Amino acid sequence: MSDLRSVILGTGSVLPKRMMSNLDFEGVVETSDEWIQQRTGIRTRYIASEDETTVSLAEGAARRALEAAGLVPDDIDLIVLATATPNNTFPASAVQVQHRLGIHGGFAFDVAAVCSGFVYALTTADLYLKSGMARRALVIGAETFSRILDWEDRTTCVLFGDGAGAVVLQAESGDHGIIASRLRADGSHEEKLYVDGGPSTTGSVGKLRMEGREVFKHAVGMITDVIEDCFAAAGVAADDLDWFVPHQANRRIIEASAKKLGIPMEKVVVTVDRHGNTSAASIPLALDAAVRDGRVRRGDLVMLEAMGGGFTWGAVLLRW
Ligand code: UT7
């Protein structure tokens, strides 16, 4: 493969109109603002209204990323969309976004890796760009987990939110762009986090089921393992990092991972307090927030990381 690197030219994100605070759960399930904040760090999350879908949120995020990159839809010849909550079983949400953007050429497909979806999608797009099979890619993480939540299950319904984030990626020669990626999967953990339905089993969509404590037990070790692999591959150390943009599932997991890696919290982008866990959308939502408020700047060394259903996990190290 060439010495090209995939560079992020622009980021964008969209949250649904409706915000739901912890207090809004009182009367829905037996919980409290105090429990949710202490155990997760979450204060609010955004919930899609009837007229908002994974595809509509993804389209909005993609348009903002294109605008930030100074490009138009026709400049894109690859769309990789990470989601576990597509609008339809098929066609792929990526193809529906392609149509809404008015793009007629190139190719588009979805990636299903749940909360790790964005790092999987970014790594996949990176390989297509470096191989020369595509020139410019939109990589999107978009979810409407509110539609697969059991709203009577307090152990899960307070944790998740909806949203979408996107980046525009282009292969360039030079020092910027994706330096190293690591992806992993281990299907033996399926029963700890899954959806109890699907087209080939129940014929229905199903609801999210999670043994949160069991997921928590594995999270920090898996996250730090792939990150350390990326550090070794790139010949850098935690001290060299400017920003750590982790998957936003739980503030306690983020803090424990940062501590184990020796990354001070001042270098960690945290949005779980505002967004909740938006699965594949959480990293591009957090990244867009940190780019737009001026934290992430050209030349910064940035680590992205996620872990989720499957289990799947992975990390991407890049020079902004
Ligand atoms: O993004 C994909 C990856 N997912 C994750 O990374 C999630 C990982 N897991 C977690 O973040 C945490 O395990 C949770 C936030 C899900 C739960 O926190 P925890 O500290 O592990 O709590 P727990 O499951 O051990 O539950 C403690 C207690 C239980 O009561 P008992 O059995 O001790 O009497 C629960 O029934 O808290 C109870 N509980 C609640 N209480 C009030 C569970 N959910 C709630 C709730 N409100 N919403």
mmCIF file of C-alpha atoms and ligand atoms in Angstrom:
data_model
loop_
_atom_site.group_PDB
_atom_site.id
_atom_site.type_symbol
_atom_site.label_atom_id
_atom_site.label_comp_id
_atom_site.label_asym_id
_atom_site.label_seq_id
_atom_site.Cartn_x
_atom_site.Cartn_y
_atom_site.Cartn_z
ATOM 1 C CA MET A 1 0.000 0.000 0.000
ATOM 2 C CA SER A 2 1.099 3.610 -0.645
ATOM 3 C CA ASP A 3 2.448 6.036 1.973
ATOM 4 C CA LEU A 4 -0.764 8.033 1.759
ATOM 5 C CA ARG A 5 -2.642 8.875 4.955
ATOM 6 C CA SER A 6 -6.353 9.581 5.351
ATOM 7 C CA VAL A 7 -6.834 13.124 6.613
ATOM 8 C CA ILE A 8 -10.030 14.468 8.191
ATOM 9 C CA LEU A 9 -10.981 17.593 6.209
ATOM 10 C CA GLY A 10 -14.104 18.501 8.191
ATOM 11 C CA THR A 11 -16.458 17.347 10.925
ATOM 12 C CA GLY A 12 -20.179 17.790 11.560
ATOM 13 C CA SER A 13 -22.851 16.590 13.939
ATOM 14 C CA VAL A 14 -26.557 16.791 14.682
ATOM 15 C CA LEU A 15 -28.579 16.118 17.830
ATOM 16 C CA PRO A 16 -32.335 15.613 17.865
ATOM 17 C CA LYS A 17 -34.471 18.621 18.808
ATOM 18 C CA ARG A 18 -35.798 17.102 22.034
ATOM 19 C CA MET A 19 -33.565 17.010 25.107
ATOM 20 C CA MET A 20 -34.436 14.696 27.999
ATOM 21 C CA SER A 21 -32.971 15.350 31.456
ATOM 22 C CA ASN A 22 -32.522 12.797 34.238
ATOM 23 C CA LEU A 23 -35.461 14.377 36.048
ATOM 24 C CA ASP A 24 -37.667 13.592 33.031
ATOM 25 C CA PHE A 25 -37.252 9.868 33.892
ATOM 26 C CA GLU A 26 -39.015 10.307 37.202
ATOM 27 C CA GLY A 27 -42.461 8.818 36.640
ATOM 28 C CA VAL A 28 -41.143 6.721 33.719
ATOM 29 C CA VAL A 29 -39.014 4.272 35.779
ATOM 30 C CA GLU A 30 -37.833 4.084 39.382
ATOM 31 C CA THR A 31 -34.614 6.067 39.248
ATOM 32 C CA SER A 32 -33.111 9.372 40.343
ATOM 33 C CA ASP A 33 -30.971 12.145 38.951
ATOM 34 C CA GLU A 34 -28.467 11.360 41.711
ATOM 35 C CA TRP A 35 -28.123 7.640 40.760
ATOM 36 C CA ILE A 36 -27.719 8.378 37.055
ATOM 37 C CA GLN A 37 -25.147 11.139 37.595
ATOM 38 C CA GLN A 38 -23.127 9.177 40.169
ATOM 39 C CA ARG A 39 -23.009 5.905 38.227
ATOM 40 C CA THR A 40 -22.684 7.274 34.689
ATOM 41 C CA GLY A 41 -21.978 11.023 34.640
ATOM 42 C CA ILE A 42 -25.021 11.515 32.394
ATOM 43 C CA ARG A 43 -27.219 14.585 32.946
ATOM 44 C CA THR A 44 -29.082 14.870 29.632
ATOM 45 C CA ARG A 45 -29.531 12.994 26.349
ATOM 46 C CA TYR A 46 -31.394 13.799 23.113
ATOM 47 C CA ILE A 47 -34.316 11.700 21.875
ATOM 48 C CA ALA A 48 -35.455 11.608 18.243
ATOM 49 C CA SER A 49 -38.992 12.788 17.507
ATOM 50 C CA GLU A 50 -41.189 10.950 15.002
ATOM 51 C CA ASP A 51 -39.868 13.023 12.098
ATOM 52 C CA GLU A 52 -36.216 12.389 13.015
ATOM 53 C CA THR A 53 -34.515 9.144 11.953
ATOM 54 C CA THR A 54 -31.025 7.692 11.773
ATOM 55 C CA VAL A 55 -30.895 8.684 8.101
ATOM 56 C CA SER A 56 -32.174 12.243 8.617
ATOM 57 C CA LEU A 57 -29.701 12.847 11.464
ATOM 58 C CA ALA A 58 -26.892 11.298 9.397
ATOM 59 C CA GLU A 59 -27.747 13.516 6.424
ATOM 60 C CA GLY A 60 -27.601 16.625 8.634
ATOM 61 C CA ALA A 61 -24.236 15.624 10.127
ATOM 62 C CA ALA A 62 -22.856 14.827 6.653
ATOM 63 C CA ARG A 63 -23.942 18.215 5.259
ATOM 64 C CA ARG A 64 -22.238 20.009 8.163
ATOM 65 C CA ALA A 65 -19.038 17.999 7.709
ATOM 66 C CA LEU A 66 -19.026 18.779 3.973
ATOM 67 C CA GLU A 67 -19.533 22.477 4.711
ATOM 68 C CA ALA A 68 -16.669 22.436 7.242
ATOM 69 C CA ALA A 69 -14.455 20.756 4.623
ATOM 70 C CA GLY A 70 -15.453 23.307 1.951
ATOM 71 C CA LEU A 71 -16.757 20.531 -0.291
ATOM 72 C CA VAL A 72 -20.017 19.613 -2.030
ATOM 73 C CA PRO A 73 -21.765 16.201 -2.111
ATOM 74 C CA ASP A 74 -20.432 15.415 -5.597
ATOM 75 C CA ASP A 75 -16.885 15.434 -4.199
ATOM 76 C CA ILE A 76 -17.710 12.228 -2.281
ATOM 77 C CA ASP A 77 -17.351 8.764 -3.837
ATOM 78 C CA LEU A 78 -17.575 6.598 -0.700
ATOM 79 C CA ILE A 79 -19.975 6.650 2.255
ATOM 80 C CA VAL A 80 -19.425 4.315 5.203
ATOM 81 C CA LEU A 81 -22.161 4.645 7.810
ATOM 82 C CA ALA A 82 -21.889 2.975 11.209
ATOM 83 C CA THR A 83 -25.199 2.166 12.850
ATOM 84 C CA ALA A 84 -27.049 -0.494 14.818
ATOM 85 C CA THR A 85 -30.359 1.314 14.257
ATOM 86 C CA PRO A 86 -30.775 1.664 10.465
ATOM 87 C CA ASN A 87 -33.988 3.129 9.026
ATOM 88 C CA ASN A 88 -34.718 -0.188 7.284
ATOM 89 C CA THR A 89 -33.252 -3.684 7.346
ATOM 90 C CA PHE A 90 -32.242 -2.776 3.793
ATOM 91 C CA PRO A 91 -31.292 -0.772 1.760
ATOM 92 C CA ALA A 92 -28.338 0.376 3.824
ATOM 93 C CA SER A 93 -28.770 3.729 5.550
ATOM 94 C CA ALA A 94 -25.540 4.830 3.814
ATOM 95 C CA VAL A 95 -27.253 4.410 0.438
ATOM 96 C CA GLN A 96 -30.289 6.360 1.665
ATOM 97 C CA VAL A 97 -27.981 9.176 2.814
ATOM 98 C CA GLN A 98 -26.204 9.060 -0.567
ATOM 99 C CA HIS A 99 -29.578 9.555 -2.301
ATOM 100 C CA ARG A 100 -30.634 12.403 0.006
ATOM 101 C CA LEU A 101 -27.330 14.168 -0.684
ATOM 102 C CA GLY A 102 -27.911 13.804 -4.439
ATOM 103 C CA ILE A 103 -24.758 11.744 -5.006
ATOM 104 C CA HIS A 104 -25.000 9.433 -8.042
ATOM 105 C CA GLY A 105 -21.518 7.938 -8.277
ATOM 106 C CA GLY A 106 -19.280 5.893 -6.032
ATOM 107 C CA PHE A 107 -20.402 3.356 -3.449
ATOM 108 C CA ALA A 108 -21.958 3.301 0.015
ATOM 109 C CA PHE A 109 -22.539 0.731 2.726
ATOM 110 C CA ASP A 110 -23.269 0.315 6.440
ATOM 111 C CA VAL A 111 -21.008 -1.106 9.108
ATOM 112 C CA ALA A 112 -22.547 -2.932 12.085
ATOM 113 C CA ALA A 113 -20.187 -2.895 15.067
ATOM 114 C CA VAL A 114 -22.534 -1.171 17.539
ATOM 115 C CA CYS A 115 -20.631 1.260 19.809
ATOM 116 C CA SER A 116 -17.350 0.491 18.016
ATOM 117 C CA GLY A 117 -19.020 1.247 14.688
ATOM 118 C CA PHE A 118 -17.307 4.577 14.104
ATOM 119 C CA VAL A 119 -13.756 3.271 14.612
ATOM 120 C CA TYR A 120 -14.602 0.289 12.394
ATOM 121 C CA ALA A 121 -16.074 2.592 9.705
ATOM 122 C CA LEU A 122 -13.141 5.029 9.869
ATOM 123 C CA THR A 123 -10.615 2.211 9.561
ATOM 124 C CA THR A 124 -12.542 0.677 6.649
ATOM 125 C CA ALA A 125 -12.757 3.983 4.768
ATOM 126 C CA ASP A 126 -9.055 4.607 5.454
ATOM 127 C CA LEU A 127 -8.139 1.334 3.712
ATOM 128 C CA TYR A 128 -10.312 2.097 0.658
ATOM 129 C CA LEU A 129 -8.744 5.559 0.337
ATOM 130 C CA LYS A 130 -5.171 4.347 0.746
ATOM 131 C CA SER A 131 -5.744 1.599 -1.816
ATOM 132 C CA GLY A 132 -6.965 4.188 -4.330
ATOM 133 C CA MET A 133 -10.406 2.599 -4.655
ATOM 134 C CA ALA A 134 -12.025 5.842 -3.466
ATOM 135 C CA ARG A 135 -10.910 9.479 -3.411
ATOM 136 C CA ARG A 136 -12.998 11.130 -0.716
ATOM 137 C CA ALA A 137 -15.163 9.497 1.912
ATOM 138 C CA LEU A 138 -17.922 10.482 4.270
ATOM 139 C CA VAL A 139 -17.669 8.427 7.448
ATOM 140 C CA ILE A 140 -20.790 8.702 9.580
ATOM 141 C CA GLY A 141 -21.892 7.353 12.960
ATOM 142 C CA ALA A 142 -25.659 7.713 13.378
ATOM 143 C CA GLU A 143 -28.102 6.152 15.822
ATOM 144 C CA THR A 144 -31.634 6.288 17.166
ATOM 145 C CA PHE A 145 -31.173 3.905 20.116
ATOM 146 C CA SER A 146 -34.333 5.353 21.713
ATOM 147 C CA ARG A 147 -36.257 3.158 19.235
ATOM 148 C CA ILE A 148 -34.693 -0.099 20.540
ATOM 149 C CA LEU A 149 -34.806 0.724 24.256
ATOM 150 C CA ASP A 150 -37.109 -1.031 26.691
ATOM 151 C CA TRP A 151 -38.555 2.069 28.333
ATOM 152 C CA GLU A 152 -39.593 -0.011 31.341
ATOM 153 C CA ASP A 153 -36.019 -1.229 32.028
ATOM 154 C CA ARG A 154 -34.308 1.335 34.255
ATOM 155 C CA THR A 155 -30.948 -0.442 33.890
ATOM 156 C CA THR A 156 -30.729 0.532 30.205
ATOM 157 C CA CYS A 157 -33.238 3.238 29.235
ATOM 158 C CA VAL A 158 -31.501 6.022 31.184
ATOM 159 C CA LEU A 159 -28.142 5.380 29.510
ATOM 160 C CA PHE A 160 -28.636 5.940 25.803
ATOM 161 C CA GLY A 161 -29.413 8.840 23.469
ATOM 162 C CA ASP A 162 -29.753 9.610 19.761
ATOM 163 C CA GLY A 163 -27.576 11.633 17.387
ATOM 164 C CA ALA A 164 -25.186 11.595 14.450
ATOM 165 C CA GLY A 165 -21.665 12.713 13.660
ATOM 166 C CA ALA A 166 -19.676 12.670 10.431
ATOM 167 C CA VAL A 167 -16.216 13.332 9.050
ATOM 168 C CA VAL A 168 -14.932 13.906 5.517
ATOM 169 C CA LEU A 169 -11.815 11.889 4.801
ATOM 170 C CA GLN A 170 -9.277 12.260 1.974
ATOM 171 C CA ALA A 171 -5.976 10.487 1.306
ATOM 172 C CA GLU A 172 -2.958 12.815 1.207
ATOM 173 C CA SER A 173 0.789 12.422 1.463
ATOM 174 C CA GLY A 174 2.419 14.109 4.456
ATOM 175 C CA ASP A 175 2.434 13.884 8.236
ATOM 176 C CA HIS A 176 -1.276 14.446 8.892
ATOM 177 C CA GLY A 177 -3.993 11.811 9.022
ATOM 178 C CA ILE A 178 -4.550 8.321 10.395
ATOM 179 C CA ILE A 179 -1.312 6.820 11.696
ATOM 180 C CA ALA A 180 -2.437 3.522 13.248
ATOM 181 C CA SER A 181 -5.669 1.576 13.832
ATOM 182 C CA ARG A 182 -6.508 -1.585 15.746
ATOM 183 C CA LEU A 183 -9.842 -3.471 15.565
ATOM 184 C CA ARG A 184 -10.920 -6.460 17.652
ATOM 185 C CA ALA A 185 -14.003 -8.678 18.133
ATOM 186 C CA ASP A 186 -14.893 -11.526 20.504
ATOM 187 C CA GLY A 187 -18.361 -13.006 19.965
ATOM 188 C CA SER A 188 -18.250 -15.095 23.136
ATOM 189 C CA HIS A 189 -19.609 -12.057 25.013
ATOM 190 C CA GLU A 190 -22.803 -11.808 22.945
ATOM 191 C CA GLU A 191 -25.269 -12.305 25.814
ATOM 192 C CA LYS A 192 -23.832 -9.375 27.808
ATOM 193 C CA LEU A 193 -25.037 -6.753 25.310
ATOM 194 C CA TYR A 194 -27.433 -7.556 22.466
ATOM 195 C CA VAL A 195 -30.829 -6.845 20.918
ATOM 196 C CA ASP A 196 -33.400 -9.622 21.444
ATOM 197 C CA GLY A 197 -34.823 -9.563 17.917
ATOM 198 C CA GLY A 198 -33.917 -9.414 14.246
ATOM 199 C CA PRO A 199 -35.101 -10.195 10.704
ATOM 200 C CA SER A 200 -33.870 -13.797 10.675
ATOM 201 C CA THR A 201 -34.988 -14.773 14.187
ATOM 202 C CA THR A 202 -38.065 -13.036 15.590
ATOM 203 C CA GLY A 203 -38.922 -11.068 12.459
ATOM 204 C CA SER A 204 -39.114 -7.993 14.695
ATOM 205 C CA VAL A 205 -36.627 -5.306 15.659
ATOM 206 C CA GLY A 206 -36.273 -6.291 19.323
ATOM 207 C CA LYS A 207 -35.060 -4.393 22.367
ATOM 208 C CA LEU A 208 -31.604 -3.727 23.797
ATOM 209 C CA ARG A 209 -30.548 -6.007 26.674
ATOM 210 C CA MET A 210 -27.410 -5.385 28.723
ATOM 211 C CA GLU A 211 -25.680 -6.795 31.773
ATOM 212 C CA GLY A 212 -24.057 -3.457 32.495
ATOM 213 C CA ARG A 213 -21.778 -4.649 35.280
ATOM 214 C CA GLU A 214 -20.380 -7.433 33.067
ATOM 215 C CA VAL A 215 -19.699 -4.996 30.215
ATOM 216 C CA PHE A 216 -18.054 -2.593 32.639
ATOM 217 C CA LYS A 217 -15.721 -5.349 33.906
ATOM 218 C CA HIS A 218 -14.229 -5.907 30.454
ATOM 219 C CA ALA A 219 -14.323 -2.345 29.119
ATOM 220 C CA VAL A 220 -11.199 -0.751 30.599
ATOM 221 C CA GLY A 221 -8.882 -3.686 29.815
ATOM 222 C CA MET A 222 -10.065 -3.982 26.219
ATOM 223 C CA ILE A 223 -9.886 -0.232 25.595
ATOM 224 C CA THR A 224 -6.388 0.195 26.997
ATOM 225 C CA ASP A 225 -5.122 -2.897 25.147
ATOM 226 C CA VAL A 226 -5.907 -1.556 21.637
ATOM 227 C CA ILE A 227 -4.707 1.924 22.534
ATOM 228 C CA GLU A 228 -1.358 0.604 23.743
ATOM 229 C CA ASP A 229 -1.091 -1.398 20.497
ATOM 230 C CA CYS A 230 -1.625 1.823 18.513
ATOM 231 C CA PHE A 231 1.004 3.623 20.595
ATOM 232 C CA ALA A 232 3.492 0.804 19.930
ATOM 233 C CA ALA A 233 2.710 0.734 16.180
ATOM 234 C CA ALA A 234 3.257 4.499 15.921
ATOM 235 C CA GLY A 235 6.226 4.693 18.285
ATOM 236 C CA VAL A 236 4.519 7.246 20.541
ATOM 237 C CA ALA A 237 3.471 7.298 24.208
ATOM 238 C CA ALA A 238 0.503 8.596 26.208
ATOM 239 C CA ASP A 239 2.494 11.771 27.003
ATOM 240 C CA ASP A 240 2.626 12.635 23.289
ATOM 241 C CA LEU A 241 -1.187 12.720 22.993
ATOM 242 C CA ASP A 242 -2.926 16.079 22.736
ATOM 243 C CA TRP A 243 -6.493 14.720 22.848
ATOM 244 C CA PHE A 244 -8.175 11.487 23.846
ATOM 245 C CA VAL A 245 -11.679 11.156 22.336
ATOM 246 C CA PRO A 246 -13.187 7.991 23.826
ATOM 247 C CA HIS A 247 -16.555 6.361 23.230
ATOM 248 C CA GLN A 248 -18.968 8.037 25.618
ATOM 249 C CA ALA A 249 -20.679 5.221 27.553
ATOM 250 C CA ASN A 250 -19.920 6.083 31.146
ATOM 251 C CA ARG A 251 -17.766 8.769 32.752
ATOM 252 C CA ARG A 252 -16.365 6.201 35.190
ATOM 253 C CA ILE A 253 -15.120 3.988 32.329
ATOM 254 C CA ILE A 254 -13.566 7.023 30.620
ATOM 255 C CA GLU A 255 -11.823 8.133 33.825
ATOM 256 C CA ALA A 256 -10.558 4.636 34.656
ATOM 257 C CA SER A 257 -9.193 4.162 31.097
ATOM 258 C CA ALA A 258 -7.490 7.563 31.100
ATOM 259 C CA LYS A 259 -5.946 6.853 34.511
ATOM 260 C CA LYS A 260 -4.646 3.424 33.452
ATOM 261 C CA LEU A 261 -3.110 4.952 30.315
ATOM 262 C CA GLY A 262 -1.656 7.954 32.176
ATOM 263 C CA ILE A 263 -3.694 10.533 30.259
ATOM 264 C CA PRO A 264 -4.758 13.546 32.387
ATOM 265 C CA MET A 265 -8.519 14.335 32.263
ATOM 266 C CA GLU A 266 -7.710 17.828 30.844
ATOM 267 C CA LYS A 267 -6.795 16.038 27.605
ATOM 268 C CA VAL A 268 -9.983 13.944 27.490
ATOM 269 C CA VAL A 269 -13.020 15.070 25.492
ATOM 270 C CA VAL A 270 -16.137 14.252 27.537
ATOM 271 C CA THR A 271 -19.668 14.690 26.181
ATOM 272 C CA VAL A 272 -21.407 11.777 27.923
ATOM 273 C CA ASP A 273 -22.832 14.264 30.452
ATOM 274 C CA ARG A 274 -24.789 16.033 27.692
ATOM 275 C CA HIS A 275 -25.323 13.308 25.059
ATOM 276 C CA GLY A 276 -25.559 10.051 27.034
ATOM 277 C CA ASN A 277 -24.367 6.967 25.164
ATOM 278 C CA THR A 278 -25.111 7.467 21.461
ATOM 279 C CA SER A 279 -23.338 4.249 20.386
ATOM 280 C CA ALA A 280 -21.670 4.677 16.952
ATOM 281 C CA ALA A 281 -22.428 8.415 16.985
ATOM 282 C CA SER A 282 -20.630 9.180 20.240
ATOM 283 C CA ILE A 283 -17.057 9.614 18.956
ATOM 284 C CA PRO A 284 -17.889 11.815 15.925
ATOM 285 C CA LEU A 285 -20.269 13.877 18.118
ATOM 286 C CA ALA A 286 -17.499 14.409 20.700
ATOM 287 C CA LEU A 287 -14.872 15.059 18.034
ATOM 288 C CA ASP A 288 -17.040 17.655 16.300
ATOM 289 C CA ALA A 289 -17.650 19.434 19.618
ATOM 290 C CA ALA A 290 -13.898 19.601 20.347
ATOM 291 C CA VAL A 291 -13.036 20.744 16.806
ATOM 292 C CA ARG A 292 -15.710 23.442 16.731
ATOM 293 C CA ASP A 293 -14.822 24.890 20.159
ATOM 294 C CA GLY A 294 -11.169 25.110 19.099
ATOM 295 C CA ARG A 295 -9.669 22.432 21.354
ATOM 296 C CA VAL A 296 -8.487 20.122 18.545
ATOM 297 C CA ARG A 297 -6.089 22.005 16.248
ATOM 298 C CA ARG A 298 -3.952 21.195 13.230
ATOM 299 C CA GLY A 299 -0.928 19.137 14.233
ATOM 300 C CA ASP A 300 -2.539 17.671 17.377
ATOM 301 C CA LEU A 301 -2.107 13.962 18.092
ATOM 302 C CA VAL A 302 -5.569 12.486 18.724
ATOM 303 C CA MET A 303 -6.627 9.026 19.934
ATOM 304 C CA LEU A 304 -10.142 7.706 19.254
ATOM 305 C CA GLU A 305 -11.368 4.574 21.035
ATOM 306 C CA ALA A 306 -14.545 2.507 21.446
ATOM 307 C CA MET A 307 -15.860 -0.720 22.946
ATOM 308 C CA GLY A 308 -19.328 -2.234 22.735
ATOM 309 C CA GLY A 309 -21.744 -5.000 21.745
ATOM 310 C CA GLY A 310 -20.286 -8.225 20.422
ATOM 311 C CA PHE A 311 -17.931 -7.461 22.050
ATOM 312 C CA THR A 312 -16.190 -5.311 19.498
ATOM 313 C CA TRP A 313 -13.520 -2.738 20.292
ATOM 314 C CA GLY A 314 -10.897 -0.653 18.560
ATOM 315 C CA ALA A 315 -8.755 2.476 18.462
ATOM 316 C CA VAL A 316 -7.547 4.953 15.840
ATOM 317 C CA LEU A 317 -4.527 7.255 16.289
ATOM 318 C CA LEU A 318 -4.283 10.292 14.022
ATOM 319 C CA ARG A 319 -2.403 13.521 13.504
ATOM 320 C CA TRP A 320 -4.940 16.348 12.987
HETATM 321 O O1 UT7 B 1 -21.593 1.466 24.988
HETATM 322 C C1 UT7 B 1 -21.512 0.091 25.055
HETATM 323 C C2 UT7 B 1 -20.840 -0.367 26.258
HETATM 324 N N1 UT7 B 1 -21.674 -0.185 27.424
HETATM 325 C C3 UT7 B 1 -21.116 0.194 28.532
HETATM 326 O O2 UT7 B 1 -19.948 0.490 28.549
HETATM 327 C C4 UT7 B 1 -21.938 0.171 29.793
HETATM 328 C C5 UT7 B 1 -21.106 -0.442 30.891
HETATM 329 N N2 UT7 B 1 -21.760 -0.484 32.164
HETATM 330 C C6 UT7 B 1 -22.037 0.603 32.911
HETATM 331 O O3 UT7 B 1 -21.816 1.711 32.496
HETATM 332 C C7 UT7 B 1 -22.562 0.395 34.313
HETATM 333 O O4 UT7 B 1 -22.432 -0.977 34.658
HETATM 334 C C8 UT7 B 1 -24.037 0.818 34.494
HETATM 335 C C9 UT7 B 1 -24.130 2.355 34.449
HETATM 336 C C10 UT7 B 1 -24.899 0.208 33.416
HETATM 337 C C11 UT7 B 1 -24.548 0.389 35.864
HETATM 338 O O5 UT7 B 1 -23.706 0.877 36.896
HETATM 339 P P1 UT7 B 1 -23.163 -0.103 38.027
HETATM 340 O O6 UT7 B 1 -22.404 0.711 38.979
HETATM 341 O O7 UT7 B 1 -22.455 -1.236 37.335
HETATM 342 O O8 UT7 B 1 -24.502 -0.562 38.719
HETATM 343 P P2 UT7 B 1 -25.102 -2.032 38.864
HETATM 344 O O9 UT7 B 1 -25.553 -2.557 37.533
HETATM 345 O O10 UT7 B 1 -24.154 -2.844 39.665
HETATM 346 O O11 UT7 B 1 -26.400 -1.719 39.724
HETATM 347 C C12 UT7 B 1 -26.310 -1.237 41.066
HETATM 348 C C13 UT7 B 1 -27.707 -1.065 41.621
HETATM 349 C C14 UT7 B 1 -28.583 -2.286 41.392
HETATM 350 O O12 UT7 B 1 -29.380 -2.475 42.538
HETATM 351 P P3 UT7 B 1 -29.005 -3.632 43.586
HETATM 352 O O13 UT7 B 1 -29.027 -4.904 42.794
HETATM 353 O O14 UT7 B 1 -27.631 -3.289 44.082
HETATM 354 O O15 UT7 B 1 -30.074 -3.512 44.605
HETATM 355 C C15 UT7 B 1 -29.486 -1.872 40.254
HETATM 356 O O16 UT7 B 1 -30.738 -2.520 40.254
HETATM 357 O O17 UT7 B 1 -28.362 0.032 40.968
HETATM 358 C C16 UT7 B 1 -29.644 -0.400 40.506
HETATM 359 N N3 UT7 B 1 -30.005 0.357 39.301
HETATM 360 C C17 UT7 B 1 -30.598 1.552 39.340
HETATM 361 N N4 UT7 B 1 -31.020 2.325 40.348
HETATM 362 C C18 UT7 B 1 -31.575 3.504 40.040
HETATM 363 C C19 UT7 B 1 -29.773 0.011 38.015
HETATM 364 N N5 UT7 B 1 -30.218 0.974 37.199
HETATM 365 C C20 UT7 B 1 -30.735 1.935 37.992
HETATM 366 C C21 UT7 B 1 -31.345 3.187 37.723
HETATM 367 N N6 UT7 B 1 -31.744 3.924 38.768
HETATM 368 N N7 UT7 B 1 -31.522 3.657 36.470
#
